[in-house]
Short mmCIF file of C-alpha atoms and ligand atoms in Angstrom, two decimals:
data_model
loop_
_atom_site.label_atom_id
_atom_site.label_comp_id
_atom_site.label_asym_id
_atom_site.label_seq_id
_atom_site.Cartn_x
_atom_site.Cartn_y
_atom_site.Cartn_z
CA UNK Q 1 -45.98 -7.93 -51.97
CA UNK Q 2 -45.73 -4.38 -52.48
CA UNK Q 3 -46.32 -3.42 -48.92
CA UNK Q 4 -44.24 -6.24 -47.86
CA UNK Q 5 -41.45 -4.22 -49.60
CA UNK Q 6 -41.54 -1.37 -48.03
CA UNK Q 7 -41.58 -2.38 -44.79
CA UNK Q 8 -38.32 -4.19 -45.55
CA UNK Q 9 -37.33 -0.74 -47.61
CA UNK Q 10 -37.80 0.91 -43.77
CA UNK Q 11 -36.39 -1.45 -41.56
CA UNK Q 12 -32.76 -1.11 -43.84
CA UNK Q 13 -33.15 2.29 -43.22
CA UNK Q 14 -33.70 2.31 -39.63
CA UNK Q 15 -30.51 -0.04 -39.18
CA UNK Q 16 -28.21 2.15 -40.92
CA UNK Q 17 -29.62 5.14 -38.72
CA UNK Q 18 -29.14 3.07 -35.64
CA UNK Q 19 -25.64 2.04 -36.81
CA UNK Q 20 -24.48 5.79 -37.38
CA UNK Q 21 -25.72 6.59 -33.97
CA UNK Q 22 -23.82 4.07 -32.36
CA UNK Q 23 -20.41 3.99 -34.52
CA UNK Q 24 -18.66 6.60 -32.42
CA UNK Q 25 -19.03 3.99 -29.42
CA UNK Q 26 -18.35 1.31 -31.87
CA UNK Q 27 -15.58 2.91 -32.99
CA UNK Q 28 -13.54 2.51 -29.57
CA UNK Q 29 -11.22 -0.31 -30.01
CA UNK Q 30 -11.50 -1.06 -26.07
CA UNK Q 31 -13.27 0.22 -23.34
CA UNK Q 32 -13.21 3.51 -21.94
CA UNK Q 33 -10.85 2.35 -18.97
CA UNK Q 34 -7.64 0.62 -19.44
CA UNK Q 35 -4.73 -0.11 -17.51
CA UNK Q 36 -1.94 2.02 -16.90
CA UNK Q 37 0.32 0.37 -14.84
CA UNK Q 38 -0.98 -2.14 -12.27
CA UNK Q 39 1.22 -3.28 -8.90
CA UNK Q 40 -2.11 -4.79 -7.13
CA UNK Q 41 -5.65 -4.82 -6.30
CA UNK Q 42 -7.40 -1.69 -6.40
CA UNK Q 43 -8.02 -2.00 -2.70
CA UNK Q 44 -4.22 -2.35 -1.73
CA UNK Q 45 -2.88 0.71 -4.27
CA UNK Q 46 -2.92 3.71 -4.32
CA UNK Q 47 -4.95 4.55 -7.78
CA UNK Q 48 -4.09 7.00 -10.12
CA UNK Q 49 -6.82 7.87 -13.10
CA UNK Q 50 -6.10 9.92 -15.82
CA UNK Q 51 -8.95 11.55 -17.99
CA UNK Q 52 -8.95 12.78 -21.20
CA UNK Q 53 -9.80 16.47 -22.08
CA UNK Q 54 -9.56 17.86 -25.45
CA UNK Q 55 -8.51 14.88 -27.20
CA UNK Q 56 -10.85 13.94 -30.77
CA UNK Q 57 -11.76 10.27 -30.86
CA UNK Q 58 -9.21 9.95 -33.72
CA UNK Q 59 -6.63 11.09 -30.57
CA UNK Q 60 -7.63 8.68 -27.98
CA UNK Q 61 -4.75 6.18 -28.29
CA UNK Q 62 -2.17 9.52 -28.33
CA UNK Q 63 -4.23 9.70 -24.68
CA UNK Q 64 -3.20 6.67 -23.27
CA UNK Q 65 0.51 7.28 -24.93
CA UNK Q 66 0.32 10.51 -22.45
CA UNK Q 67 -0.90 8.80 -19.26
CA UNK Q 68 1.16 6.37 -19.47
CA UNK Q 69 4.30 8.75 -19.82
CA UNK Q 70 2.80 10.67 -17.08
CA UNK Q 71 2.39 8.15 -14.42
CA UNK Q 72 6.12 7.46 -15.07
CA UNK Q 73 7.31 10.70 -15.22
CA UNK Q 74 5.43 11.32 -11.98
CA UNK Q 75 6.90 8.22 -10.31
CA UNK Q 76 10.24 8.63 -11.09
CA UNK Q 77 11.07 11.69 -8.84
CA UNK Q 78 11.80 11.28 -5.10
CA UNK Q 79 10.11 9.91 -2.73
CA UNK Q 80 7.45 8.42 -4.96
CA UNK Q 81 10.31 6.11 -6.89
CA UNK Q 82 10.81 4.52 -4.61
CA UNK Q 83 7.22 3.04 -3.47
CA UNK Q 84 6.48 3.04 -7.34
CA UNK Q 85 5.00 -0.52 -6.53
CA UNK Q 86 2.47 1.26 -4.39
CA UNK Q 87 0.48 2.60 -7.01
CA UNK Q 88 -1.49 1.59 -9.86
CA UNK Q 89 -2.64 3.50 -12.65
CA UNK Q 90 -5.82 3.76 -15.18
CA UNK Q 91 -6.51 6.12 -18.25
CA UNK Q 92 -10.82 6.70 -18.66
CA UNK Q 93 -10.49 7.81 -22.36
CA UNK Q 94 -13.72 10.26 -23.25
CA UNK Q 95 -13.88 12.24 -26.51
CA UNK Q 96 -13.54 15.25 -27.31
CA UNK Q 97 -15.71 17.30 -30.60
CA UNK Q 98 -12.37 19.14 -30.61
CA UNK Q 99 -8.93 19.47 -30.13
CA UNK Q 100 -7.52 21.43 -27.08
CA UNK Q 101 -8.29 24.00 -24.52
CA UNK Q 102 -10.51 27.35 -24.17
CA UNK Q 103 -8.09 30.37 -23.99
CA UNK Q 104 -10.32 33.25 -24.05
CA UNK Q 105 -8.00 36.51 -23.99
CA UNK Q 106 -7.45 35.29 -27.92
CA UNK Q 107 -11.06 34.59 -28.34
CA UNK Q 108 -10.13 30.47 -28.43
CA UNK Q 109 -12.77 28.24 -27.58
CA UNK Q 110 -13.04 24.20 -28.08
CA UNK Q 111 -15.58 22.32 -27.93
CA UNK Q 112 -14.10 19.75 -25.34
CA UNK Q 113 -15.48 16.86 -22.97
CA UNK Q 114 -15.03 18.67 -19.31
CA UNK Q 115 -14.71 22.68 -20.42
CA UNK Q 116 -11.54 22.79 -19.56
CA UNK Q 117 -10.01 26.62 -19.97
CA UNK Q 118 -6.91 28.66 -19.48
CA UNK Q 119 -6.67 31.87 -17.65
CA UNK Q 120 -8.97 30.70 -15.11
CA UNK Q 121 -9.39 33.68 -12.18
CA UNK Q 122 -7.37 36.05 -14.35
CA UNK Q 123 -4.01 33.51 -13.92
CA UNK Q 124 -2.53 33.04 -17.49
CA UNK Q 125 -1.36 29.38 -16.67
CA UNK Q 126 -4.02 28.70 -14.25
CA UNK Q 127 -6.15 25.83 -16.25
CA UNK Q 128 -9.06 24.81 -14.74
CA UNK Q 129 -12.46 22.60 -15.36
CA UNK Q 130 -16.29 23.93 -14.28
CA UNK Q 131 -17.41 24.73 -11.74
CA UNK Q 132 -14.83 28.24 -12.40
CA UNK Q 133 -15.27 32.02 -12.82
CA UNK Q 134 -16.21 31.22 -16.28
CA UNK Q 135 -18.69 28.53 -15.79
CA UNK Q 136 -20.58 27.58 -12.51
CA UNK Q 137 -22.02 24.80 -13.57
CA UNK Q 138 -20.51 21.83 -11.74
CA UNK Q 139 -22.36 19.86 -13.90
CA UNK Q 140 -20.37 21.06 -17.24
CA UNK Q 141 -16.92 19.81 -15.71
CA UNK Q 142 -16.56 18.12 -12.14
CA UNK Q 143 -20.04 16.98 -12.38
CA UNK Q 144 -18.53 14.30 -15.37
CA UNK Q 145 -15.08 13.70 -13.93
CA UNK Q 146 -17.20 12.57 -10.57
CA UNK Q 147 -19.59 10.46 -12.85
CA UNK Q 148 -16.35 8.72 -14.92
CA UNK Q 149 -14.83 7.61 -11.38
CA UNK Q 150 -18.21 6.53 -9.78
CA UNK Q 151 -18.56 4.56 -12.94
CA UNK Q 152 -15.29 2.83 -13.54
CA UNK Q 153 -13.08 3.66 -10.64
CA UNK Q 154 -14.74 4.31 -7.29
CA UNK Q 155 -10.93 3.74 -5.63
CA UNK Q 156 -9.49 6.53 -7.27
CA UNK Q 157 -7.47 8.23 -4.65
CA UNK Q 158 -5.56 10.67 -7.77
CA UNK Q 159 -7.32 12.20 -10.38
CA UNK Q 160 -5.42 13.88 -13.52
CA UNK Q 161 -6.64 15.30 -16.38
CA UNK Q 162 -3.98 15.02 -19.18
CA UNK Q 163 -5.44 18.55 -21.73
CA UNK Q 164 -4.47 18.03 -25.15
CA UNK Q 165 -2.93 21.25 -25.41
CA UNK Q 166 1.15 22.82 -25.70
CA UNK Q 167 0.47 25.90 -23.73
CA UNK Q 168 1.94 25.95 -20.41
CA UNK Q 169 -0.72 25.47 -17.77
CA UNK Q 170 -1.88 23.57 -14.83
CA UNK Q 171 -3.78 23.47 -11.46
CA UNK Q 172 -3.73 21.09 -8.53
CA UNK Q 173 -7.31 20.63 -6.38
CA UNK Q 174 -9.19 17.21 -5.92
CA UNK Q 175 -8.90 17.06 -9.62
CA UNK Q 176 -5.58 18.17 -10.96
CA UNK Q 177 -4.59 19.61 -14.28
CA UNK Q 178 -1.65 19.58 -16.44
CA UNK Q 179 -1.68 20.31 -19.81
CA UNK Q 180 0.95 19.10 -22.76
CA UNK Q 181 3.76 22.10 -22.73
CA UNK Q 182 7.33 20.90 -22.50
CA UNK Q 183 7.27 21.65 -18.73
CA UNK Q 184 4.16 19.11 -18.26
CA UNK Q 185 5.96 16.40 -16.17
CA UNK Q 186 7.49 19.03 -13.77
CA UNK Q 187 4.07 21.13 -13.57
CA UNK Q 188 2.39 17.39 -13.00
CA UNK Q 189 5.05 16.49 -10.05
CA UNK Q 190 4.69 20.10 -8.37
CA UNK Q 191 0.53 20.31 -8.73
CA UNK Q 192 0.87 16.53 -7.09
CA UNK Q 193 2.23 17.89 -4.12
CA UNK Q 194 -1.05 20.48 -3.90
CA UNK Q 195 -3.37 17.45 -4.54
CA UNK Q 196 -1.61 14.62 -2.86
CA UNK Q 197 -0.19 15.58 0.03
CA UNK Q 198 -1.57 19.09 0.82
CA UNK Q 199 1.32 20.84 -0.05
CA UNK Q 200 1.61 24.39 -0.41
CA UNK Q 201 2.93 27.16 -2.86
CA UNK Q 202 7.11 28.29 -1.30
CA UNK Q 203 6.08 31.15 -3.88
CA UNK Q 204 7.26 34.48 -2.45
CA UNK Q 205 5.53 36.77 -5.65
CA UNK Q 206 1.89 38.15 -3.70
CA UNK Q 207 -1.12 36.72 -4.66
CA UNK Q 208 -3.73 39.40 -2.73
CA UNK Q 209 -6.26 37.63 -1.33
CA UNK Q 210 -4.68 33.76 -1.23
CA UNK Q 211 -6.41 32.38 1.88
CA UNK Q 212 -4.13 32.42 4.99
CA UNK Q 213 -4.55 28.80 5.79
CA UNK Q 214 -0.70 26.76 6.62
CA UNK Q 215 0.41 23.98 4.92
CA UNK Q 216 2.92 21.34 6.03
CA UNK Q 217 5.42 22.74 4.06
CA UNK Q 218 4.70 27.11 5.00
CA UNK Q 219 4.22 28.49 8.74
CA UNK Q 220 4.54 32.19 9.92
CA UNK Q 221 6.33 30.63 12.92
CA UNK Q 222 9.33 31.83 13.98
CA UNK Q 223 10.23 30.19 17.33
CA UNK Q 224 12.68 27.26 15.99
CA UNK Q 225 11.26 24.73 19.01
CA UNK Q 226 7.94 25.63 17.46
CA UNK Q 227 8.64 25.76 13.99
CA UNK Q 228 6.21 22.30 12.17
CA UNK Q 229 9.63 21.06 10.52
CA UNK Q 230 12.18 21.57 13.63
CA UNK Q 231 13.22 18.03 13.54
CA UNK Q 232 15.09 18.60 10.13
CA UNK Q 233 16.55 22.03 11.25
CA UNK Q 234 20.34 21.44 12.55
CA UNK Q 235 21.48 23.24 15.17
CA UNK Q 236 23.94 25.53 14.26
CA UNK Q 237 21.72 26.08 11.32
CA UNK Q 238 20.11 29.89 12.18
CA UNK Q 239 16.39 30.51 12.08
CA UNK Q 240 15.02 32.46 10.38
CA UNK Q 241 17.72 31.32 7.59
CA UNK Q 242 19.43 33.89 5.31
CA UNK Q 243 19.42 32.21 1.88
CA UNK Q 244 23.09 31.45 0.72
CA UNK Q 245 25.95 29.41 -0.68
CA UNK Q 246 26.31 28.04 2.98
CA UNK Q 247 22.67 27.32 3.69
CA UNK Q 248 21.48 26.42 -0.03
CA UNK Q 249 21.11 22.62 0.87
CA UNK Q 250 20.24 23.12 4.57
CA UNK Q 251 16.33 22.78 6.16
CA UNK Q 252 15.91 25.83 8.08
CA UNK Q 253 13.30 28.48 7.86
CA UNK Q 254 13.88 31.11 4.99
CA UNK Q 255 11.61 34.09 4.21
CA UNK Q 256 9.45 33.78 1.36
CA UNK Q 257 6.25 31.36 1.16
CA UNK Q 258 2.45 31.57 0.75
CA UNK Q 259 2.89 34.24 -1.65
CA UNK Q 260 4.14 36.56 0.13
CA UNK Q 261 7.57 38.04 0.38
CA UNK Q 262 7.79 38.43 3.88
CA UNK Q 263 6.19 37.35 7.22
CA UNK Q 264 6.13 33.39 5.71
CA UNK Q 265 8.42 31.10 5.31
CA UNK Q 266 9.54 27.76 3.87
CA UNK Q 267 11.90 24.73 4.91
CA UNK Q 268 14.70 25.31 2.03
CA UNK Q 269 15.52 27.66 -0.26
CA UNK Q 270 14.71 25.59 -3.27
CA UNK Q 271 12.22 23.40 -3.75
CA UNK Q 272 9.82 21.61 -6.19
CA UNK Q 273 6.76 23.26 -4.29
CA UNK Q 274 8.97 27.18 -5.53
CA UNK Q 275 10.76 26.27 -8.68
CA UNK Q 276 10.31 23.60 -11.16
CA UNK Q 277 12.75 21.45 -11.89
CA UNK Q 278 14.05 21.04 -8.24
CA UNK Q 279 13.70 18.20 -6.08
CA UNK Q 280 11.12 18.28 -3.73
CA UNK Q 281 12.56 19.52 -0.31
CA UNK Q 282 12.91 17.02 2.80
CA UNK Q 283 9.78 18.19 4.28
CA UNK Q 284 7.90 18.27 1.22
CA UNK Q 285 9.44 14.83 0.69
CA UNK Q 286 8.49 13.59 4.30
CA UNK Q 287 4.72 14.92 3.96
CA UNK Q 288 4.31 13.22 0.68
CA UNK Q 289 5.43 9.50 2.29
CA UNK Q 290 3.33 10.21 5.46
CA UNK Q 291 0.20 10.88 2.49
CA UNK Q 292 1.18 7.49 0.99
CA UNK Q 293 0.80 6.22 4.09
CA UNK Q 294 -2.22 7.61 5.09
CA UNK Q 295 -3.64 5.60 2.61
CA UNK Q 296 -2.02 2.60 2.30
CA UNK Q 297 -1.41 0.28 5.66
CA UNK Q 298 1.87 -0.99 6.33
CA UNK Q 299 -0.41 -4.12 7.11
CA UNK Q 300 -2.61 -5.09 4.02
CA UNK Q 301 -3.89 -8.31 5.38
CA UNK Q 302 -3.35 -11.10 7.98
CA UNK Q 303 -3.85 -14.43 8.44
CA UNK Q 304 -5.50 -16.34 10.65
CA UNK Q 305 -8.28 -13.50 10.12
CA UNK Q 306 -9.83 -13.74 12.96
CA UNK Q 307 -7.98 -12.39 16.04
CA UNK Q 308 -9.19 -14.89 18.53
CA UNK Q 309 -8.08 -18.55 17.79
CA UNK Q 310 -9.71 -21.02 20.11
CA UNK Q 311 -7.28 -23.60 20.59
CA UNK Q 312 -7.48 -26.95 22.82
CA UNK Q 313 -4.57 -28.99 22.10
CA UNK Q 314 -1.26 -27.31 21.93
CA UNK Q 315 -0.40 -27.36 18.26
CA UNK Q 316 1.75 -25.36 16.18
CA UNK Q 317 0.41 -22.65 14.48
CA UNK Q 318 1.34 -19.97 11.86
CA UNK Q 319 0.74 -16.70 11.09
CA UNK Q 320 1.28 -14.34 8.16
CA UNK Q 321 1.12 -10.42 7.59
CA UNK Q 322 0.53 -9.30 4.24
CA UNK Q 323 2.96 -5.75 3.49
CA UNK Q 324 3.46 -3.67 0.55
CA UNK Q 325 7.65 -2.94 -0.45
CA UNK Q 326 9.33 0.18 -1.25
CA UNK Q 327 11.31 -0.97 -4.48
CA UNK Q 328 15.08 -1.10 -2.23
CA UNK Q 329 13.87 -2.77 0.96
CA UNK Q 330 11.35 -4.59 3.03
CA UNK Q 331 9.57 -2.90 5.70
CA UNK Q 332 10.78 -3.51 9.27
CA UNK Q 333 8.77 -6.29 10.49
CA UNK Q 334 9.02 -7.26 14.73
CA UNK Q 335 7.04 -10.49 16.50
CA UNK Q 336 6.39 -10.47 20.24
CA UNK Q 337 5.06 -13.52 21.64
CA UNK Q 338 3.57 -13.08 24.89
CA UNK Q 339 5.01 -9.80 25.78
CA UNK Q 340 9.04 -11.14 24.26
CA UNK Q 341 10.17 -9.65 21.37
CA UNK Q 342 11.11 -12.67 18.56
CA UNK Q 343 13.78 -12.43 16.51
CA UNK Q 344 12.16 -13.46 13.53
CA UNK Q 345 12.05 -10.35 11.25
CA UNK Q 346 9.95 -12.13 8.06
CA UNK Q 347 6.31 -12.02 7.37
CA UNK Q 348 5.51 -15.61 8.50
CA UNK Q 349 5.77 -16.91 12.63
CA UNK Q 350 5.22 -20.28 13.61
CA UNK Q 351 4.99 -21.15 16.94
CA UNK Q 352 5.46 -24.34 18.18
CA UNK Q 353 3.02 -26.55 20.12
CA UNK Q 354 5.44 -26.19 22.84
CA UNK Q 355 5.57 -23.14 23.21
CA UNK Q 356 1.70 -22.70 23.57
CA UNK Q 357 0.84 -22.25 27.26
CA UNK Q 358 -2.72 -22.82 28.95
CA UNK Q 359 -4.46 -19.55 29.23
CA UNK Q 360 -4.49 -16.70 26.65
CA UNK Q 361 -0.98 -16.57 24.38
CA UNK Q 362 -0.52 -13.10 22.73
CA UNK Q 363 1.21 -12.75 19.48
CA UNK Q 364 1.61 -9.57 17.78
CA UNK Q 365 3.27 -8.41 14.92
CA UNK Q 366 4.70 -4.56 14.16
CA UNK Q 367 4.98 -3.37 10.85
CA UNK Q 368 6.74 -0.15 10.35
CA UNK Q 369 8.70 1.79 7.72
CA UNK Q 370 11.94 3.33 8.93
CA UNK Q 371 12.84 5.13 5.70
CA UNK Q 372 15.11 7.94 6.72
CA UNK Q 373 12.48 10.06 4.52
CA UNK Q 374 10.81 10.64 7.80
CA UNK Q 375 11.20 11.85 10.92
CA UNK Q 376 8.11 13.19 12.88
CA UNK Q 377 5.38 11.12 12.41
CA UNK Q 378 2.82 11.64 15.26
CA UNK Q 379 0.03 10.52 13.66
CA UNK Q 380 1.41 7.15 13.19
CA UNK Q 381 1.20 6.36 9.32
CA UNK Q 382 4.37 4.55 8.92
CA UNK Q 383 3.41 1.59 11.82
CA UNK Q 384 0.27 -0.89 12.01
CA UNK Q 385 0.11 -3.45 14.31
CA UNK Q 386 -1.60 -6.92 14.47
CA UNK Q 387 -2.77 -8.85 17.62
CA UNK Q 388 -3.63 -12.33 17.63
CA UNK Q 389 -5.01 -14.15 21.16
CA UNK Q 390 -4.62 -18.00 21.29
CA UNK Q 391 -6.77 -19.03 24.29
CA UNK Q 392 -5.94 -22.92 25.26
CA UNK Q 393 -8.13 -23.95 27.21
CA UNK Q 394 -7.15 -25.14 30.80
CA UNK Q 395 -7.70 -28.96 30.83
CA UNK Q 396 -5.69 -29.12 27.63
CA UNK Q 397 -2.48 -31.08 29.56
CA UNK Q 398 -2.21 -33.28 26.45
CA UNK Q 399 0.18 -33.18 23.95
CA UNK Q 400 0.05 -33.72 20.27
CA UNK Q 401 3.51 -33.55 18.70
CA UNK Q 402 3.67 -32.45 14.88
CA UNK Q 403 1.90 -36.00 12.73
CA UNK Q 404 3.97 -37.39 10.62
CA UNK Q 405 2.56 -38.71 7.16
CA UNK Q 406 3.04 -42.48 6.14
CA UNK Q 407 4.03 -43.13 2.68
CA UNK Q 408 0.26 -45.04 2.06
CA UNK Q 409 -1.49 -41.82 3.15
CA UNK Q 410 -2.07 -42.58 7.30
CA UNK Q 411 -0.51 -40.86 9.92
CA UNK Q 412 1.47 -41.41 13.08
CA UNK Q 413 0.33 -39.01 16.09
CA UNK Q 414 2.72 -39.23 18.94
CA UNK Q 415 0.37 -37.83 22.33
CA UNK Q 416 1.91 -37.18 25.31
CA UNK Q 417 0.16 -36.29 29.14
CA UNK Q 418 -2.26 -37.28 31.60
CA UNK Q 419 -5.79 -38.39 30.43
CA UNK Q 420 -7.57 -40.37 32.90
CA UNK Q 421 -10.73 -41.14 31.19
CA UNK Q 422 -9.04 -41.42 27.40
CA UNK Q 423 -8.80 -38.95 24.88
CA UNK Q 424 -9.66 -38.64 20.56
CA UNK Q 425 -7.38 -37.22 18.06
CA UNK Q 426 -9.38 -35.26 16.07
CA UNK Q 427 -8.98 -33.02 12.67
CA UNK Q 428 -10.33 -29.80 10.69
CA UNK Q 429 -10.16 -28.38 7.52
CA UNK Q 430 -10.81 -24.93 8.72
CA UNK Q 431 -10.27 -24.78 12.37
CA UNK Q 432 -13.93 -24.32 12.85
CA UNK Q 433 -15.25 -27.44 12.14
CA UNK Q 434 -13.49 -30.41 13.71
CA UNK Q 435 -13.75 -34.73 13.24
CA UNK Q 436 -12.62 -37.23 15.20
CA UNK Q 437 -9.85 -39.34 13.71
CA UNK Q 438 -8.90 -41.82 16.88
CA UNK Q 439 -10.14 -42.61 19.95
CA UNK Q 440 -7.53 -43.56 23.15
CA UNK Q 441 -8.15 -44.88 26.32
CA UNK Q 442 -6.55 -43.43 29.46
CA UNK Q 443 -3.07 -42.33 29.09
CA UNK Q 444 -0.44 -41.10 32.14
CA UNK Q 445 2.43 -40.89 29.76
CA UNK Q 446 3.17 -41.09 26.14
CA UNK Q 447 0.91 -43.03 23.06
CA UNK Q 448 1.99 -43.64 19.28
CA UNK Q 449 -1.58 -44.29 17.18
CA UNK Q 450 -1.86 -44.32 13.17
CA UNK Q 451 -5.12 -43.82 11.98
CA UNK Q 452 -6.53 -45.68 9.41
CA UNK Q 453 -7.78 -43.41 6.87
CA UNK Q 454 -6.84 -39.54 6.48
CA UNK Q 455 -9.27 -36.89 4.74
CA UNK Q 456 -8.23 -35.09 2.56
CA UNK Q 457 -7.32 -31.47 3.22
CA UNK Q 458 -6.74 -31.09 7.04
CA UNK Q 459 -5.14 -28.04 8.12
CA UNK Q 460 -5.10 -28.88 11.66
CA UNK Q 461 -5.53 -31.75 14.36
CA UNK Q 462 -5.80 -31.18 18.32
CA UNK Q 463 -6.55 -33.54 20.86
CA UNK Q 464 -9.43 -33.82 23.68
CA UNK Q 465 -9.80 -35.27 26.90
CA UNK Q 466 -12.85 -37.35 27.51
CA UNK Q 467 -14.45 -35.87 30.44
ZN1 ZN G 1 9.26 22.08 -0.10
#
């Protein structure tokens, strides 16, 4: 009895230490992922995650209170406003022992989830994760961010981690930073532009060293015809461009970019990519739809599927495209039926039985985006295009006008053509599979037949010759 005690004495014991373990997971009143904003699935968005660094478990909720500000303060700036229903967003909440950020010219340092520190490379602002000049372990900081997305977001096409801390910093990379000063929304927007679209620094104050790679938005060309951006440079507008009350909203090519002074330049004289709280300048603007684009089809899906329909009898069939909207307007959407442009400009075709000829029918379907946002676009981002073949097959002279449906459930086919040995009606649920309904002898002309019982859930009905 004694003994018997005891062991019940121990087991208590070893509960409660197994509870205390665990109570900082318990403790989370919902997983470590949650919804942002969502516009779709993860596979048609473009998918923002936001991490937590420096936030206590007691601060998590103030977390998801910041990504969710921060997705909209990111998506309400040109161009992204308006394709705002192209993204989604998500907030991975991970704690923190302690509050903040490491700043170690003041001999600061937190305990925090990814290492996060200011003054990264010497750069006051410049806030960065491991692996950095202070810490080469990838392991200590992009090592976890990478494990986080495998984990609960493998479509993650923008990473952001929101540092719970009020001094002004930042950094842009495949995993950008921004931190909680005043100016975080505007540092946010202008690191998006590094990690997004590729943009680079329109900073003219030297930075020795800074790699001498171009961006889209910084060339050391000088010959206008040359110049990456010439398509939004006027004419009359000189190049290179002195800055100026008469050029100060004109796209030309002024002196100052890449951190350097001289011998670069940029498109405008301000822009988000140079100052904060600017708008992003037409070419930065253009080069961040193209990115949207280059991950996001103006086609997201199609139906039928399959892009070779085997038809025999000449009935009508539709088809669908599937496209995302910029919040003011649909995209431009043109049909072409066997090489003539349709005027239908919606997302669903029909085309009637009649208009189905023996041999291979091509439909296709363009899908493009003509924002004015853009204007060179040679690798095609803003267009997809969908071909469909309908092969009927020759031999397929009858015709099967559209059934119509009795009020007690049969229907009326109405065949018309030549077939000399007879002919069957028949039906399928998936266009794969197909049933005969009716049976004819020979026809030379037209035929009205009701058949006697209907299946349920036909999607389409052709007829055969007997051979
Ligand atoms: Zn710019």
């Amino acid at each position: 009895m004694h003994a018997r005690e005891s062991i019940t004495a121990f087991g208590t014991k070893l509960l409660l230490a197994v509870a205390l373990l665990l109570s900082p997971v318990c403790s989370w009143a919902q997983p470590p992922i949650s919804t942002v904003l969502s516009n779709g699935p993860t596979g048609k968005r473009i998918n923002i995650v936001f991490l937590s660094e420096g936030y206590t478990a007691d601060e998590l909720e103030q977390f998801r209170r910041d990504a969710t500000n921060t997705a909209n303060s990111l998506l309400t700036v040109a161009p992204f406003d308006g394709y705002r229903g192209y993204f989604n967003a998500y907030a991975i909440a991970v704690a923190s022992v302690e509050s903040g950020s490491d700043h170690p010219s003041t001999g600061i340092a937190r305990n925090t989830y990814f290492k996060s520190t200011y003054e990264s490379y010497g750069t006051a602002q410049l806030l960065t994760i491991p692996p950095n000049n202070r810490d080469s372990s990838y392991a200590n900081g992009q090592g976890k961010v990478t494990a986080l997305l495998n984990q609960f977001m493998p479509e993650w096409d923008v990473v952001v981690l929101v540092v719970n801390d009020t001094e002004y910093g930042g950094a842009g990379g495949q995993f950008m930073t921004v931190s909680k000063h005043a100016s975080a929304p505007e540092i946010a927007r202008h690191e998006l532009g590094h990690s997004f679209a590729g943009l680079g620094d329109e900073y003219s104050t030297p930075y020795p060293g800074y790699p001498n790679s171009e961006e889209p938005n910084t060339t050391r060309e000088t010959n206008r015809n040359a110049v990456k951006w010439k398509a939004w440079i006027d004419p009359e507008t000189p190049v290179p461009t002195p800055a100026g009350s008469t050029t100060a909203a004109s796209v030309g090519l002024f002196e100052g970019a890449h951190y350097n002074a001289t011998g670069w330049y940029r498109p405008k004289n301000s822009c988000k990519m140079r100052t904060l709280g600017t708008t992003y300048c037409e070419v930065c603007q253009e080069t961040l739809v193209k990115s949207i684009y280059s991950r996001i089809g103006t086609i997201q899906g199609q139906a039928p599927t399959s892009l070779l329909a085997n038809l025999v009898a000449a009935s009508s069939r539709s088809f669908q495209v599937e496209t995302p909207a910029p919040q003011d307007r649909s995209l431009k959407v043109r049909w072409t039926f066997n090489g003539t442009q349709l005027t239908n400009t919606t997302t669903n075709l029909l085309i009637g039985a009649a208009q189905l000829a023996v041999g291979t029918n091509t439909i296709r379907v363009d899908v493009t985006d003509d924002t004015t946002m853009v204007r060179s676009d040679p690798s095609d981002y803003l267009h997809d295009s969908q071909t469909w073949k309908v092969v009927v097959a020759p031999g397929a002279q009858l015709r099967l006008l559209a059934p119509t449906l009795l009020g007690d459930g049969r229907m009326v086919f109405n065949v018309s053509g030549r077939a000399p040995s007879g002919f069957q009606i028949q039906a399928s649920a998936n266009f794969a599979t197909w049933t005969n309904l009716v049976s004819s002898g020979p026809l030379d002309g037209s035929i009205t037949l009701t058949n006697p019982l209907l299946p349920g859930s036909l999607v389409g009905f052709r007829t055969i010759a007997t051979q």
